Steps between C-alpha positions, in 0.01 A plus 500: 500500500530544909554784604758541819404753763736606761315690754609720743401384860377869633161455674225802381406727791181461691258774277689344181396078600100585507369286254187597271264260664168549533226329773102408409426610859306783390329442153395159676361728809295655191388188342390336857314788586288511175459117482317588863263768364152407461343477189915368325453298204785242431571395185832262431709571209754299223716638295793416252668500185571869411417649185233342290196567337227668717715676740639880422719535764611406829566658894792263558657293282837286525644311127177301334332523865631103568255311762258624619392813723214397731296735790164655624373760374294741737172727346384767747213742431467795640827652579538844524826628344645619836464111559711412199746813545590318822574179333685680217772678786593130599584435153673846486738379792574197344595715186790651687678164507352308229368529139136586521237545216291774597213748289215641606297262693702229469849312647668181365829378679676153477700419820779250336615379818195384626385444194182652552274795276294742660266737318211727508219688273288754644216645264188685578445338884625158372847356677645201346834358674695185374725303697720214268763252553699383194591139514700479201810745374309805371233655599215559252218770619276658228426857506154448563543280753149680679311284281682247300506192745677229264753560253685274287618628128400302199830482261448378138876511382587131442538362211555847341850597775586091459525556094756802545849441491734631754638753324217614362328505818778801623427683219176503593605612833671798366219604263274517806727675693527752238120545433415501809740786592362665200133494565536554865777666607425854637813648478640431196594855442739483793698178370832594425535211271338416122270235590443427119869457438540331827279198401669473158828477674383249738363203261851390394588475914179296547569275197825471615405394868589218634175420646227639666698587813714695272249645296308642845801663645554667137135637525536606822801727447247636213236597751749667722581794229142574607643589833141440683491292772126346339611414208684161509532158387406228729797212543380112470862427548618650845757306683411206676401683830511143728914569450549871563669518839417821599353838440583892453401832616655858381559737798590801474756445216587151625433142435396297819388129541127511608398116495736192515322186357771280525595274761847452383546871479383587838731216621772746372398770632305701248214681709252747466689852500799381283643777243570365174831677369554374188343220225796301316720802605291775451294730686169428497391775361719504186396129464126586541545769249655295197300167561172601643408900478490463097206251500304704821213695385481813634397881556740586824826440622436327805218294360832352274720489783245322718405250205861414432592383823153417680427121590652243288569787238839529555 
């Protein structure tokens, strides 16, 4: 169903419009000045696909890791760590405005809006940097990126996912989502909820669903009583995002427009800045709270807050 939006035309102050961009100036500086070191070894990489068999985990990954992610890959030897410390405080600075990866020795950071990945390894006097472009959706880096230089993951499913029925097949979801919680959930002894019962009580809502749009949403809202914001069930049925006409941001215990992808809307008006007072009626935040919070996963307040109204969320 559409949704109708009034919006109230009150433009954000100056400090409040500052979008969460962030340049390549000065992780490219980085990779330039390395790729003009003697003794640099390039080596191009390919990767794709997402999970599969042969890879344990991944530095950045987007969905099944669609297209591919292609780059160079830099090998440096003899690097002292003062050296790599260095490179690490330019990832640190892009930390303060972005989601950055970062352990000892090492950096991973996917820049969506350039759609660019930038990483690093430093070990014993060896610096490895990557610099990747994704050319399809998702981007697909494996954790060991230093010295994997192709991936692509085998799957063997076929005929065995093509025999399953439908609703057998969100069944199946459920059971995983229950075992998996099971086996590898840390912090079971902090769920408020019977995670036993709760799977019992959830097979007749599966059965029951519709389809599998149905059945995801239903085992989302069971990996919400969780309430931790890594534990969460992946959507293959989002809204058609070519449609959505514009975006969200919560600020400081408002809703304000923060992109406007529609022609017809701008044509109207709607800009950048926009507060949204109310969804069929409502204030946002009571809509977000009914229709979106209960299928958020979780740990904090604002993490739910942000998640409900972030994007296309809302």
């Amino acid at each position: 169903m559409k949704k109708t939006i009034m919006l109230l035309f009150a433009l954000l102050l100056a400090t409040g419009m500052k979008a969460d961009e962030t340049d390549t100036l000065a992780i490219d500086a980085i990779y330039k000045e390395l790729l003009a070191r003697p003794g640099v070894t390039q080596t191009a990489v390919r990767y794709t696909g997402g999970w599969g068999a042969g890879c344990a985990n991944f530095s950045w990954l987007q969905g099944e890791g669609s297209g591919w992610t292609v780059g160079n890959r830099l090998t440096l030897k003899g690097v002292d760590k003062a050296e790599a410390d260095r490179i690490m405080q330019v990832f640190k600075k892009y930390h303060e405005r972005t989601h950055v990866a970062m352990g000892e020795g090492r950096a991973d950071m996917g820049l969506e809006r350039f759609r660019m990945f930038y990483g690093m390894r430093w070990s014993a006097g060896t610096l490895y940097f990557l610099k990747a472009r994704k050319l399809g959706d998702e981007f697909c880096v494996p954790f060991d990126w230093f010295f994997r230089d192709y991936y692509k993951p085998k799957r063997n499913l076929g005929d065995a996912w093509a025999a399953i029925d439908a609703p057998t097949r969100r069944l199946l979801g459920l059971s995983h989502l229950w075992s998996g919680v099971k086996q590898n959930f840390v912090f079971m002894n902090r769920v408020s909820v019977d995670w036993d019962s709760l799977y019992v009580a959830m097979i007749p809502k599966i059965k029951a669903a519709a389809n599998d749009e149905e059945a995801t949403r239903l085992l989302q809202r069971m990996a919400a009583t969780l309430h931790d914001g890594h534990t969460f069930v992946y959507s293959d049925y989002p809204q058609d995002l070519r449609t959505m006409p514009l975006t969200t941001r919560w600020i400081d215990g408002k809703v304000y427009v923060d992109q406007v992808l529609s022609s017809a809307f701008a044509r109207k008006g709607v800009r950048r800045g926009l507060q949204v007072v109310a969804v069929n009626g409502e204030a946002p935040e009571v809509y977000a709270q009914r229709e979106l919070a209960p299928y958020v996963s979780s740990s904090t307040p604002q993490w739910l807050i942000h998640n409900s109204s972030f994007g296309f969320r809302l």
